[in-house]
Coordinates of C-alpha atoms and ligand atoms in Angstrom, one line a residue:
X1036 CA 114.0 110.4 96.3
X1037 CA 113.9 114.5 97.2
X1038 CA 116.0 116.5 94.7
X1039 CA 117.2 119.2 96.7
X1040 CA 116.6 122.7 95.6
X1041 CA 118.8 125.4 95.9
X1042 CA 116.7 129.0 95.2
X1043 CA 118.5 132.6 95.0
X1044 CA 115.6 135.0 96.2
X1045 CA 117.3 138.3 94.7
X1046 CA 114.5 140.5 96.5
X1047 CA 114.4 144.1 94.8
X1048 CA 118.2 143.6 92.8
X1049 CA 119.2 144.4 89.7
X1050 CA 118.0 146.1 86.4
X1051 CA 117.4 143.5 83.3
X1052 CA 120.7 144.4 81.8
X1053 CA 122.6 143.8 85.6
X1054 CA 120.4 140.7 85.3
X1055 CA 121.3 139.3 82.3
X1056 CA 125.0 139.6 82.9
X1057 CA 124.5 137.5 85.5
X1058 CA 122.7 134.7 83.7
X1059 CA 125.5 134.9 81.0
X1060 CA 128.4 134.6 83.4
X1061 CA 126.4 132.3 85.7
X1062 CA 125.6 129.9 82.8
X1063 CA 129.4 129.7 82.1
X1064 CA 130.1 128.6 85.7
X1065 CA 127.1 126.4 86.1
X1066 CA 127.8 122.5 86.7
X1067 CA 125.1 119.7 86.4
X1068 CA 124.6 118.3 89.7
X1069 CA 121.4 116.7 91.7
X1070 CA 120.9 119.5 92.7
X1071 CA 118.2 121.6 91.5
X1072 CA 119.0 125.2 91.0
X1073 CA 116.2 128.1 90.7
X1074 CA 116.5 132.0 90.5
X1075 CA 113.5 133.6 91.7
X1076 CA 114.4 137.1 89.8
X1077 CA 111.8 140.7 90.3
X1078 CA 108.9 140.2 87.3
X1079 CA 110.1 142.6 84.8
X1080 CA 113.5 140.3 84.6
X1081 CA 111.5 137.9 84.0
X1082 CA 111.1 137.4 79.9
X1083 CA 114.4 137.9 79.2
X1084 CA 115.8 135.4 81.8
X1085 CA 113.6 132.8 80.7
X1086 CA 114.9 132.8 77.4
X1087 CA 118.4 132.7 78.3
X1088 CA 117.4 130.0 80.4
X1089 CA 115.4 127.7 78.5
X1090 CA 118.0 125.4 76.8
X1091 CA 119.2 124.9 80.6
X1092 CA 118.6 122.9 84.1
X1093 CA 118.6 126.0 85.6
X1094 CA 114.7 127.4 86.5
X1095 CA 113.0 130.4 86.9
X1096 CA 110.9 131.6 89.8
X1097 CA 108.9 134.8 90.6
X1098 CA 108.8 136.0 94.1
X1099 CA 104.9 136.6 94.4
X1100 CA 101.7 137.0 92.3
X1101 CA 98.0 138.1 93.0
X1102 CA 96.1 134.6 94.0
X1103 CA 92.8 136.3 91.8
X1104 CA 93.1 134.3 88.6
X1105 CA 92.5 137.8 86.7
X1106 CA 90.5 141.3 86.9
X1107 CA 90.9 144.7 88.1
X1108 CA 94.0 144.9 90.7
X1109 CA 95.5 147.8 89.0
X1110 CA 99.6 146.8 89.3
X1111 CA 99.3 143.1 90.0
X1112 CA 100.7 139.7 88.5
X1113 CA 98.6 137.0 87.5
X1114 CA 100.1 133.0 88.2
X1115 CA 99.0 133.0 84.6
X1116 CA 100.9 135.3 83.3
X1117 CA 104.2 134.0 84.7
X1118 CA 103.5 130.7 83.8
X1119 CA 102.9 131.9 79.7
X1120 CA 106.5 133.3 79.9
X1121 CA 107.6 130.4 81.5
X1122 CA 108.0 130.6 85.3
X1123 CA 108.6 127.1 87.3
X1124 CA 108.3 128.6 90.6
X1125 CA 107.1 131.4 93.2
X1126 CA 107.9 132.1 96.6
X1127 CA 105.0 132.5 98.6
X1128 CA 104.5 134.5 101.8
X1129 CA 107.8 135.7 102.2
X1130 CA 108.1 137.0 105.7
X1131 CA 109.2 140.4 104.1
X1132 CA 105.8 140.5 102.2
X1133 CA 104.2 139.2 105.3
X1134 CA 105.9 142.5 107.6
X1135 CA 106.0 145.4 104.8
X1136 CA 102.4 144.5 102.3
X1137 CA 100.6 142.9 105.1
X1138 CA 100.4 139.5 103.4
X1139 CA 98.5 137.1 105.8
X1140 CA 97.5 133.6 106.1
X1141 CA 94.7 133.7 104.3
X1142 CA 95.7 135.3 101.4
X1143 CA 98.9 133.2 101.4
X1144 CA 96.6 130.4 101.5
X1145 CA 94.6 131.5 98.2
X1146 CA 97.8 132.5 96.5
X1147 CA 99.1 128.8 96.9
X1148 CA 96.1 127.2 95.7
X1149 CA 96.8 129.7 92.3
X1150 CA 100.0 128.6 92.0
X1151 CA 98.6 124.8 92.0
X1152 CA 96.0 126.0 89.4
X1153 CA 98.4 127.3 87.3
X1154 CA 100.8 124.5 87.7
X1155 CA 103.6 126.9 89.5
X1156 CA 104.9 125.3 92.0
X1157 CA 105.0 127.1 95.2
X1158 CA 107.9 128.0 97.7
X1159 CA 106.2 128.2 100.9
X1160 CA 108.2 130.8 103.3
X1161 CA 107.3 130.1 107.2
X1162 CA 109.1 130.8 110.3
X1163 CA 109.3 133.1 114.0
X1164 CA 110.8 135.7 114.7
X1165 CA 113.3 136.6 117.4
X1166 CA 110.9 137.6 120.4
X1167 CA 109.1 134.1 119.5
X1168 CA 112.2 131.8 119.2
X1169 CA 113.5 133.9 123.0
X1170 CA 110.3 133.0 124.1
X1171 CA 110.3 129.2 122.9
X1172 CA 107.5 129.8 120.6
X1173 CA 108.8 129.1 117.6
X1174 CA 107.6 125.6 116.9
X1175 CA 103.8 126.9 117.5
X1176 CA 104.6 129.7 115.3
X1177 CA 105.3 127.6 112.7
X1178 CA 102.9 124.8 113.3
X1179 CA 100.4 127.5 112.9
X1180 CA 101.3 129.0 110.2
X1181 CA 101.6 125.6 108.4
X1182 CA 98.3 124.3 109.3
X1183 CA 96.4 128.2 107.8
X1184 CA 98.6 128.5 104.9
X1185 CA 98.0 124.5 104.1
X1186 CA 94.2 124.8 104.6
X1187 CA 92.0 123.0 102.1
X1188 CA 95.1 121.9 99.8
X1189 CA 94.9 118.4 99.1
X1190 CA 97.8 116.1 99.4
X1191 CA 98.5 115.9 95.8
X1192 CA 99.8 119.7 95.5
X1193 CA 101.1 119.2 99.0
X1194 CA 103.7 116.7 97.8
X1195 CA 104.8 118.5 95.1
X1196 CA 105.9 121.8 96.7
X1197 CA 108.7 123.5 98.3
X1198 CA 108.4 124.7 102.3
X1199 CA 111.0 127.0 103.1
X1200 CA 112.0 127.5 107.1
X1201 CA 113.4 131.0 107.3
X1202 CA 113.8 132.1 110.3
X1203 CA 113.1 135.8 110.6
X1204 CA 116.1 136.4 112.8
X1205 CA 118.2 134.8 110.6
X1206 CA 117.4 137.1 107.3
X1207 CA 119.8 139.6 105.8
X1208 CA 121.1 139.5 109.6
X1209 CA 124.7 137.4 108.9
X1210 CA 123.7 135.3 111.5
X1211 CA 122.8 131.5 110.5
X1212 CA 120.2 129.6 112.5
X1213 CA 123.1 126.5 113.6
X1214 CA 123.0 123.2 111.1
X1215 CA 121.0 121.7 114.5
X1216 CA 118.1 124.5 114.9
X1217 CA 118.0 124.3 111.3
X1218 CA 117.6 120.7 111.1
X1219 CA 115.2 120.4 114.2
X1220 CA 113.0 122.5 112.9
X1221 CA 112.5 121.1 109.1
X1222 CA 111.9 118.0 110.8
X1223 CA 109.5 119.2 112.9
X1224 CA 107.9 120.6 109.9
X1225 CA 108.1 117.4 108.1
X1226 CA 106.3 115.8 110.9
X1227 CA 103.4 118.3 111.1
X1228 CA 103.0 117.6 107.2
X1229 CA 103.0 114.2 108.7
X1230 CA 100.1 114.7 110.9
X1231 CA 98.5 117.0 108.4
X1232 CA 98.5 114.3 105.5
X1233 CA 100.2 111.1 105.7
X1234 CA 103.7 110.0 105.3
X1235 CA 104.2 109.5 101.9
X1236 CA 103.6 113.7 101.2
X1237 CA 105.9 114.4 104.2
X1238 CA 108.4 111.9 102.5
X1239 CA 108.0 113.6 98.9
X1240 CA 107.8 117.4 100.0
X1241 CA 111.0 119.6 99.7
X1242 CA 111.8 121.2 102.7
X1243 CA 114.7 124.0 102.4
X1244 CA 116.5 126.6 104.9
X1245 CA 116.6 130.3 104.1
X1246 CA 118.6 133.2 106.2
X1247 CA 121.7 133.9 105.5
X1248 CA 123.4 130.6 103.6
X1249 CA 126.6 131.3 102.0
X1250 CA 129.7 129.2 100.6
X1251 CA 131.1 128.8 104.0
X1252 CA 128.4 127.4 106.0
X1253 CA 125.9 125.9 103.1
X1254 CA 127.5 122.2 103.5
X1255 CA 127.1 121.5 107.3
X1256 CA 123.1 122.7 106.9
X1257 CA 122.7 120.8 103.6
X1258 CA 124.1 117.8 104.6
X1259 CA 121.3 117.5 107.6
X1260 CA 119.1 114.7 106.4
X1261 CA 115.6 117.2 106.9
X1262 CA 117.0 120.2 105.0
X1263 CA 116.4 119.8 100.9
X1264 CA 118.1 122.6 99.4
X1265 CA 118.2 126.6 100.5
X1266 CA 116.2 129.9 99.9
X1267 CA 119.3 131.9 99.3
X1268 CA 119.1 136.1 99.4
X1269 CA 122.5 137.9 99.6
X1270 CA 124.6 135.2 98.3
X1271 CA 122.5 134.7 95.8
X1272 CA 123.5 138.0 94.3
X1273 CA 126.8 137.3 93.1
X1274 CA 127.3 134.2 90.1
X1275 CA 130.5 132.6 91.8
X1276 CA 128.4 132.7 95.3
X1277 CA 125.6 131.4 94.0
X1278 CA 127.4 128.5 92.2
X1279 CA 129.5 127.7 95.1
X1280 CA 126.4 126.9 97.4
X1281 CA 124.7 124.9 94.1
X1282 CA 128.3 122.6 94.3
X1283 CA 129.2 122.6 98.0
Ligands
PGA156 P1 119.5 136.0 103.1 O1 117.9 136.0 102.7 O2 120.1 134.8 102.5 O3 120.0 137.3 102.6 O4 119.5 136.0 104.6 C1 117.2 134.9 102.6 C2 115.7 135.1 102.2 O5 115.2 136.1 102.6 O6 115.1 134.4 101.4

């Protein structure tokens, strides 16, 4: 049984004090349901989020970290040092860190195997971009993509992490990939995990949708039976938004 996951990926927003406002209104609208909910907040919001959130459901996620387990990387963040303060999760190769701080598949490859060292588990971000979806690439983007950033994990960290489609197209755009592209490609990626391991890791993984989800479309692509929960920027932003896409 997949409990889907439902992560707001609030990018560079908010100060500490804008942050914890939202927590403590957030907290006040938040409902137990199966679904898990995550907020993948900037570090320094960090400390002071995780205590508000530690007698709660609700859990905590980074949105990178340096996949060296320590040493001199002047203005970096260890997986260990999130995981002290008590961090659940961390997106990994976001395609904005992939375009703007030239993060590639290798070193999204070594910065999931920290995460598995550190017992973080990862949010894996993959997807193509415009020219490559015009050009009917997109499954080979990904495929790709999934079979570098996956290299030399075994299947028991495999299992027990998050993939995230987001189409690059569809980020920050206001323009949805449709319930059906959404759909065809997490099952597409469920079936490369297939062929990569075996069944029973591409039965167990969580695979979400990211780019542009908001109250009004999140049920039709949640209810598709390959989509486990959403990577969620904008509406993520906003505690009422947020909460309606957790209960839809
Ligand atoms: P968006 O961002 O929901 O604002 O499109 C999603 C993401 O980049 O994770």
């Amino acid at each position: 049984m997949r409990i889907p996951l439902i992560a707001g990926n609030w990018k560079m927003h908010k100060t500490v004090s804008e942050a914890v406002e939202f927590v403590s209104e957030f907290r006040k609208l938040y409902k137990d349901t199966d679904i898990r909910a995550c907020i993948c907040a900037p570090f320094v919001q960090l400390p002071a989020l995780s205590e508000m959130l530690k007698d709660t459901d609700i859990k905590l996620g980074a949105q990178n970290l340096h996949f060296a387990e320590k040493g001199a990387f002047t203005g970096e963040i260890s997986a260990d040092m999130l995981r002290e303060i008590g961090v659940d999760y961390c997106i990994i190769g976001h395609s904005e860190r992939r375009e703007y701080f030239a993060e590639t598949d290798e070193s999204v490859n070594l910065k999931l195997k920290r995460c598995f060292e550190a017992e973080i588990t990862p949010i894996l971000c993959v997807g193509e971009n415009e020219s490559e979806r015009d050009a009917g690439k997109a499954f080979e983007k990904v495929g790709l993509q999934l079979s570098l950033d996956l290299s030399g994990i075994p299947s028991e960290d495999v299992s027990s992490m998050v993939i995230a489609y987001e189409p690059i197209w569809a980020i920050g755009t206001g323009k949805n990939a449709t319930p059906e592209q959404a759909e065809e490609m997490c099952g597409f990626i469920r079936c490369v995990i297939e062929g990569l391991y075996d069944e029973f890791v591409a039965d167990e993984i969580i695979i979400q949708y990211g780019g542009s989800v908001k109250p009004d479309n999140a049920e039709e692509i949640l209810n598709m039976p390959n989509i486990d929960g959403a990577l969620v920027g904008g509406a993520s932003l906003e505690p009422a938004n947020f909460m309606k896409i957790i209960d839809f």
